[in-house]
mmCIF file of C-alpha atoms in Angstrom:
data_model
loop_
_atom_site.group_PDB
_atom_site.id
_atom_site.type_symbol
_atom_site.label_atom_id
_atom_site.label_comp_id
_atom_site.label_asym_id
_atom_site.label_seq_id
_atom_site.Cartn_x
_atom_site.Cartn_y
_atom_site.Cartn_z
ATOM 1 C CA MET A 623 13.438 -41.532 56.658
ATOM 2 C CA LYS A 624 14.950 -38.214 55.768
ATOM 3 C CA VAL A 625 18.079 -38.623 53.466
ATOM 4 C CA ILE A 626 21.132 -37.279 54.691
ATOM 5 C CA ASP A 627 23.060 -35.059 52.081
ATOM 6 C CA PRO A 628 26.333 -36.635 51.293
ATOM 7 C CA ALA A 629 28.302 -33.391 51.111
ATOM 8 C CA GLU A 630 26.913 -32.178 54.360
ATOM 9 C CA ARG A 631 27.522 -35.443 56.143
ATOM 10 C CA LEU A 632 31.172 -35.167 55.002
ATOM 11 C CA LEU A 633 31.572 -31.660 56.333
ATOM 12 C CA LYS A 634 30.074 -32.736 59.697
ATOM 13 C CA SER A 635 32.500 -35.641 59.758
ATOM 14 C CA LEU A 636 35.315 -33.287 59.551
ATOM 15 C CA GLY A 637 34.285 -31.244 62.183
ATOM 16 C CA VAL A 638 33.221 -28.155 60.090
ATOM 17 C CA THR A 639 31.297 -25.473 62.148
ATOM 18 C CA ASP A 640 32.005 -22.130 60.350
ATOM 19 C CA PRO A 641 32.108 -21.331 56.496
ATOM 20 C CA LYS A 642 35.981 -20.282 56.928
ATOM 21 C CA GLU A 643 36.670 -23.938 57.621
ATOM 22 C CA ILE A 644 35.715 -25.039 54.169
ATOM 23 C CA ASP A 645 39.051 -25.658 52.879
ATOM 24 C CA LEU A 646 38.427 -27.513 49.455
ATOM 25 C CA GLU A 647 41.904 -28.751 49.098
ATOM 26 C CA ASP A 648 41.961 -30.191 52.565
ATOM 27 C CA ILE A 649 38.599 -31.863 52.005
ATOM 28 C CA ALA A 650 39.796 -33.086 48.552
ATOM 29 C CA PHE A 651 42.867 -34.398 50.210
ATOM 30 C CA ASP A 652 40.806 -36.401 52.707
ATOM 31 C CA GLN A 653 38.765 -38.009 50.008
ATOM 32 C CA GLY A 654 41.886 -39.276 48.227
ATOM 33 C CA ALA A 655 41.993 -36.585 45.653
ATOM 34 C CA GLU A 656 44.914 -34.209 44.868
ATOM 35 C CA VAL A 657 44.241 -30.802 43.293
ATOM 36 C CA ARG A 658 46.453 -29.326 40.691
ATOM 37 C CA TYR A 659 46.194 -26.025 38.893
ATOM 38 C CA CYS A 660 47.113 -25.846 35.194
ATOM 39 C CA ASN A 661 46.380 -24.624 31.779
ATOM 40 C CA LEU A 662 43.238 -26.325 30.520
ATOM 41 C CA HIS A 663 41.591 -26.071 27.098
ATOM 42 C CA GLY A 664 38.049 -26.772 26.501
ATOM 43 C CA CYS A 665 36.967 -27.260 30.036
ATOM 44 C CA GLU A 666 37.308 -25.582 33.252
ATOM 45 C CA ALA A 667 38.301 -28.827 35.277
ATOM 46 C CA ASP A 668 38.246 -32.551 35.217
ATOM 47 C CA ILE A 669 38.976 -35.338 37.266
ATOM 48 C CA LEU A 670 40.837 -38.545 36.895
ATOM 49 C CA GLY A 671 40.823 -41.320 39.340
ATOM 50 C CA PHE A 672 41.800 -44.877 39.875
ATOM 51 C CA ARG A 673 40.636 -47.005 42.735
ATOM 52 C CA ASP A 674 40.692 -44.827 45.978
ATOM 53 C CA THR A 675 42.700 -41.986 44.641
ATOM 54 C CA ALA A 676 42.313 -39.199 41.884
ATOM 55 C CA ILE A 677 43.644 -36.028 40.198
ATOM 56 C CA ILE A 678 41.528 -33.085 40.086
ATOM 57 C CA SER A 679 42.867 -30.617 37.413
ATOM 58 C CA VAL A 680 41.715 -26.943 37.587
ATOM 59 C CA ASP A 681 42.048 -24.202 35.146
ATOM 60 C CA ARG A 682 44.322 -21.704 36.701
ATOM 61 C CA SER A 683 43.297 -18.753 34.720
ATOM 62 C CA ARG A 684 39.904 -18.893 36.414
ATOM 63 C CA GLY A 685 38.732 -16.676 39.104
ATOM 64 C CA HIS A 686 39.012 -17.552 42.886
ATOM 65 C CA ARG A 687 35.497 -18.297 43.453
ATOM 66 C CA ARG A 688 35.152 -20.009 39.971
ATOM 67 C CA LYS A 689 38.083 -22.460 40.927
ATOM 68 C CA ARG A 690 36.328 -23.126 44.514
ATOM 69 C CA PHE A 691 33.216 -24.098 42.600
ATOM 70 C CA SER A 692 35.167 -26.088 40.109
ATOM 71 C CA ILE A 693 36.802 -28.359 42.981
ATOM 72 C CA ALA A 694 33.724 -28.764 44.870
ATOM 73 C CA HIS A 695 31.997 -29.911 41.664
ATOM 74 C CA GLU A 696 34.725 -32.362 40.833
ATOM 75 C CA LEU A 697 34.399 -33.778 44.317
ATOM 76 C CA GLY A 698 30.931 -34.126 43.386
ATOM 77 C CA HIS A 699 31.798 -36.509 40.362
ATOM 78 C CA TRP A 700 34.183 -38.296 42.614
ATOM 79 C CA HIS A 701 31.309 -38.942 45.143
ATOM 80 C CA TYR A 702 28.611 -40.064 42.543
ATOM 81 C CA HIS A 703 30.578 -41.186 39.447
ATOM 82 C CA ARG A 704 34.024 -42.764 40.483
ATOM 83 C CA GLY A 705 35.322 -45.066 37.798
ATOM 84 C CA LYS A 706 34.712 -42.437 34.815
ATOM 85 C CA LYS A 707 36.767 -39.988 33.540
ATOM 86 C CA LEU A 708 34.785 -36.633 33.175
ATOM 87 C CA GLN A 709 35.529 -33.392 31.321
ATOM 88 C CA CYS A 710 33.250 -30.904 32.564
ATOM 89 C CA ARG A 711 31.963 -27.522 31.305
ATOM 90 C CA VAL A 712 31.808 -26.405 35.042
ATOM 91 C CA GLU A 713 28.952 -23.583 34.430
ATOM 92 C CA GLU A 714 27.919 -21.151 36.851
ATOM 93 C CA TYR A 715 25.464 -23.123 39.341
ATOM 94 C CA GLN A 716 22.004 -22.958 38.058
ATOM 95 C CA PRO A 717 18.888 -24.686 39.167
ATOM 96 C CA LYS A 718 18.306 -26.600 36.117
ATOM 97 C CA HIS A 719 20.729 -28.717 34.009
ATOM 98 C CA LYS A 720 20.315 -30.904 30.864
ATOM 99 C CA GLN A 721 22.712 -33.361 32.140
ATOM 100 C CA LEU A 722 21.789 -35.634 35.212
ATOM 101 C CA ALA A 723 25.674 -36.210 36.101
ATOM 102 C CA GLU A 724 26.253 -32.541 35.904
ATOM 103 C CA ARG A 725 23.135 -31.565 37.868
ATOM 104 C CA LYS A 726 24.093 -34.074 40.726
ATOM 105 C CA ALA A 727 27.784 -32.535 40.709
ATOM 106 C CA ASN A 728 26.514 -29.172 40.938
ATOM 107 C CA GLY A 729 23.961 -30.028 43.879
ATOM 108 C CA TYR A 730 26.790 -31.760 45.697
ATOM 109 C CA ALA A 731 29.091 -28.581 45.229
ATOM 110 C CA ALA A 732 26.270 -26.283 46.298
ATOM 111 C CA SER A 733 25.922 -28.327 49.521
ATOM 112 C CA LEU A 734 29.604 -28.477 50.289
ATOM 113 C CA LEU A 735 30.028 -24.837 49.655
ATOM 114 C CA MET A 736 26.910 -23.747 51.503
ATOM 115 C CA PRO A 737 25.640 -26.417 53.755
ATOM 116 C CA HIS A 738 22.382 -25.786 55.081
ATOM 117 C CA TYR A 739 23.089 -26.526 58.416
ATOM 118 C CA LEU A 740 25.389 -23.205 58.437
ATOM 119 C CA ILE A 741 23.216 -21.375 56.145
ATOM 120 C CA LYS A 742 19.701 -21.824 57.462
ATOM 121 C CA PRO A 743 20.588 -20.619 61.180
ATOM 122 C CA ARG A 744 22.269 -17.336 59.694
ATOM 123 C CA ALA A 745 19.435 -16.841 57.358
ATOM 124 C CA ARG A 746 16.882 -16.713 59.873
ATOM 125 C CA ASP A 747 18.339 -13.537 61.386
ATOM 126 C CA HIS A 748 17.029 -11.867 58.292
ATOM 127 C CA ARG A 749 13.497 -10.456 57.892
ATOM 128 C CA LYS A 750 13.638 -10.860 53.959
ATOM 129 C CA LEU A 751 16.193 -11.741 51.244
ATOM 130 C CA THR A 752 17.853 -8.899 49.496
ATOM 131 C CA PHE A 753 20.997 -8.533 47.409
ATOM 132 C CA ASN A 754 22.671 -6.917 50.468
ATOM 133 C CA VAL A 755 21.878 -10.188 52.432
ATOM 134 C CA ILE A 756 23.221 -12.037 49.328
ATOM 135 C CA GLU A 757 26.250 -10.341 49.110
ATOM 136 C CA GLN A 758 27.035 -10.715 52.697
ATOM 137 C CA PHE A 759 26.670 -14.403 52.486
ATOM 138 C CA ALA A 760 28.746 -14.617 49.366
ATOM 139 C CA ALA A 761 31.473 -12.890 51.119
ATOM 140 C CA GLU A 762 31.141 -15.349 54.166
ATOM 141 C CA PHE A 763 31.026 -18.376 52.293
ATOM 142 C CA ASP A 764 33.384 -17.212 49.523
ATOM 143 C CA THR A 765 30.990 -18.345 46.866
ATOM 144 C CA SER A 766 29.291 -16.298 43.607
ATOM 145 C CA LEU A 767 26.314 -14.025 43.923
ATOM 146 C CA SER A 768 24.171 -16.052 41.748
ATOM 147 C CA ALA A 769 25.187 -19.475 43.321
ATOM 148 C CA THR A 770 24.770 -17.947 47.013
ATOM 149 C CA ALA A 771 21.111 -16.519 45.697
ATOM 150 C CA ILE A 772 20.101 -19.691 44.389
ATOM 151 C CA ARG A 773 21.068 -21.554 47.872
ATOM 152 C CA LEU A 774 19.319 -18.925 50.031
ATOM 153 C CA VAL A 775 16.205 -19.018 47.790
ATOM 154 C CA GLU A 776 15.947 -22.665 47.968
ATOM 155 C CA ALA A 777 16.365 -22.841 51.668
ATOM 156 C CA ASP A 778 12.718 -21.761 51.930
ATOM 157 C CA ILE A 779 13.216 -19.172 54.612
ATOM 158 C CA TRP A 780 11.294 -16.579 52.576
ATOM 159 C CA PRO A 781 8.385 -16.396 50.092
ATOM 160 C CA CYS A 782 10.583 -15.568 47.342
ATOM 161 C CA MET A 783 11.479 -16.289 43.713
ATOM 162 C CA LEU A 784 14.835 -15.745 41.776
ATOM 163 C CA ILE A 785 14.921 -15.406 38.034
ATOM 164 C CA CYS A 786 17.774 -14.729 35.689
ATOM 165 C CA HIS A 787 16.803 -12.634 32.541
ATOM 166 C CA THR A 788 18.702 -11.478 29.355
ATOM 167 C CA ARG A 789 17.706 -9.413 26.459
ATOM 168 C CA GLN A 790 16.794 -12.846 24.957
ATOM 169 C CA GLY A 791 14.238 -13.403 27.700
ATOM 170 C CA ARG A 792 14.043 -15.573 30.910
ATOM 171 C CA LYS A 793 16.975 -17.733 31.346
ATOM 172 C CA TRP A 794 16.303 -19.822 34.216
ATOM 173 C CA PHE A 795 14.453 -19.361 37.616
ATOM 174 C CA THR A 796 13.902 -21.045 40.783
ATOM 175 C CA GLN A 797 11.665 -20.484 43.822
ATOM 176 C CA ALA A 798 11.552 -21.227 47.564
ATOM 177 C CA PRO A 799 9.213 -24.555 47.963
ATOM 178 C CA MET A 800 6.648 -22.251 50.015
ATOM 179 C CA PHE A 801 6.393 -20.048 46.948
ATOM 180 C CA HIS A 802 3.293 -21.855 45.340
ATOM 181 C CA ASP A 803 4.216 -23.495 41.875
ATOM 182 C CA ARG A 804 1.050 -22.092 40.282
ATOM 183 C CA TRP A 805 3.179 -18.866 39.852
ATOM 184 C CA PHE A 806 5.107 -19.315 36.850
ATOM 185 C CA PRO A 807 7.121 -16.161 35.709
ATOM 186 C CA GLN A 808 6.645 -15.058 32.022
ATOM 187 C CA SER A 809 9.278 -15.732 29.636
ATOM 188 C CA GLU A 810 9.496 -11.960 28.381
ATOM 189 C CA MET A 811 10.200 -9.157 30.791
ATOM 190 C CA ASP A 812 7.267 -6.460 30.884
ATOM 191 C CA ALA A 813 8.472 -3.033 30.552
ATOM 192 C CA GLU A 814 6.660 -1.967 33.761
ATOM 193 C CA THR A 815 9.033 -3.975 35.846
ATOM 194 C CA THR A 816 11.878 -2.062 37.495
ATOM 195 C CA ALA A 817 14.430 -4.759 36.042
ATOM 196 C CA PHE A 818 13.550 -3.765 32.643
ATOM 197 C CA ASP A 819 16.045 -0.900 32.543
ATOM 198 C CA VAL A 820 18.492 -3.082 34.015
ATOM 199 C CA VAL A 821 18.563 -5.321 31.241
ATOM 200 C CA PHE A 822 17.763 -3.094 28.436
ATOM 201 C CA GLY A 823 18.970 0.308 29.779
ATOM 202 C CA GLN A 824 21.773 1.849 31.747
ATOM 203 C CA SER A 825 20.402 0.807 35.370
ATOM 204 C CA VAL A 826 22.899 -1.360 37.492
ATOM 205 C CA GLY A 827 19.582 -2.332 39.688
ATOM 206 C CA ASP A 828 17.526 -1.262 42.656
ATOM 207 C CA ARG A 829 19.174 -0.555 46.095
ATOM 208 C CA LEU A 830 16.093 -1.578 47.675
ATOM 209 C CA PRO A 831 13.123 -3.624 46.796
ATOM 210 C CA GLN A 832 10.377 -1.922 45.020
ATOM 211 C CA ILE A 833 6.471 -2.640 45.121
ATOM 212 C CA ILE A 834 5.014 -3.635 41.672
ATOM 213 C CA GLY A 835 1.896 -5.338 40.673
ATOM 214 C CA ALA A 836 2.357 -9.089 40.585
ATOM 215 C CA ASP A 837 0.436 -9.210 36.857
ATOM 216 C CA ALA A 838 3.917 -7.596 35.827
ATOM 217 C CA TRP A 839 5.598 -10.945 36.148
ATOM 218 C CA PHE A 840 2.798 -13.518 36.208
ATOM 219 C CA ASP A 841 0.340 -14.189 33.666
ATOM 220 C CA ARG A 842 -2.480 -15.565 36.084
ATOM 221 C CA THR A 843 -5.602 -13.114 36.244
ATOM 222 C CA GLU A 844 -5.546 -13.547 40.031
ATOM 223 C CA ALA A 845 -2.315 -11.608 39.818
ATOM 224 C CA ARG A 846 -4.058 -8.339 39.286
ATOM 225 C CA GLN A 847 -4.874 -8.207 42.826
ATOM 226 C CA TYR A 848 -1.823 -8.489 44.514
ATOM 227 C CA GLU A 849 1.343 -6.549 44.705
ATOM 228 C CA ILE A 850 4.916 -8.043 45.237
ATOM 229 C CA LEU A 851 8.372 -7.026 46.062
ATOM 230 C CA GLU A 852 10.703 -6.616 43.204
ATOM 231 C CA GLN A 853 14.604 -6.104 43.327
ATOM 232 C CA SER A 854 16.943 -6.363 40.541
ATOM 233 C CA LYS A 855 20.828 -6.569 40.135
ATOM 234 C CA LYS A 856 23.028 -6.333 36.989
ATOM 235 C CA THR A 857 25.178 -9.285 36.491
ATOM 236 C CA GLY A 858 26.581 -8.897 33.173
ATOM 237 C CA ASP A 859 25.869 -7.094 29.943
ATOM 238 C CA GLY A 860 22.037 -7.374 29.011
ATOM 239 C CA GLU A 861 21.728 -9.700 31.962
ATOM 240 C CA ALA A 862 20.230 -9.488 35.573
ATOM 241 C CA LEU A 863 19.053 -11.128 38.579
ATOM 242 C CA ILE A 864 15.489 -10.458 40.079
ATOM 243 C CA ILE A 865 14.160 -11.277 43.516
ATOM 244 C CA LEU A 866 10.504 -11.371 43.719
ATOM 245 C CA THR A 867 8.833 -11.540 47.302
ATOM 246 C CA ILE A 868 5.506 -12.391 48.258
ATOM 247 C CA THR A 869 3.936 -9.663 50.532
ATOM 248 C CA ASP A 870 0.312 -11.260 50.635
ATOM 249 C CA ASP A 871 -0.055 -14.803 52.180
ATOM 250 C CA ARG A 872 -3.063 -15.409 49.869
ATOM 251 C CA MET A 873 -0.501 -15.842 46.956
ATOM 252 C CA ILE A 874 0.983 -19.099 48.917
ATOM 253 C CA GLU A 875 -2.437 -20.769 49.623
ATOM 254 C CA GLU A 876 -2.967 -23.998 48.192
ATOM 255 C CA VAL A 877 -6.162 -23.070 46.643
ATOM 256 C CA PRO A 878 -6.846 -19.174 45.385
ATOM 257 C CA GLU A 879 -9.502 -17.726 47.451
ATOM 258 C CA ARG A 880 -11.591 -16.616 44.818
ATOM 259 C CA SER A 881 -12.724 -19.371 42.238
ATOM 260 C CA GLY A 882 -12.425 -18.881 38.468
ATOM 261 C CA PHE A 883 -8.760 -17.736 38.173
ATOM 262 C CA GLY A 884 -6.518 -19.496 35.834
ATOM 263 C CA ARG A 885 -4.097 -19.014 33.288
ATOM 264 C CA TRP A 886 -4.580 -17.226 29.962
#
């Protein structure tokens, strides 16, 4: 039996049919939580609850979209972890996290801000995922670029992978389920990639996806026979997001067409 996402179930119960209707303070009130903005030190947000009521405190110095994610994150704790006081380092949404409680709260926040039942129908109108598309969705759903990019990649509409790279190496990555997991990106960035000058040079990124050999990103010997699309965007000093998109269906086959391929 398919498990219904609790955040999406809540939105549907409230009759939300458009991203502009996702009013987090109203949703919090419906769930018995009051949102307060104040000066916090040591964390970006926390929640204190007793029985069926709670107070969510959010650092007023943060940006608008950051505050929205913080509220949604704390509502995730309210759903999963009632009875506990948690002070959260509400870090930017990432596909992996060391702590189970924070990962669950992040997942709830992503579903609350960008529910699949609103994301997927809109996503299918686009032939491929680009940063222009991501920026459109970020504006419509009022979410950060990286959180929106992760949500769209994991929606499994396109055969793509999202990587966050810094000068110290790969920070994290996630991929569409259809992007076969035998393709694991290298931890260090190849100088042949277009993203190299974004991370280590002055470029702000690619306006359009660029064709590049798959072996610039993957160390499997079979990568030599494929080309992929790469698009990068600068997100900070020495940091970039990169979208890799498969253009050859053989890359997403369960078993490579030719035998003898493997990792070095």
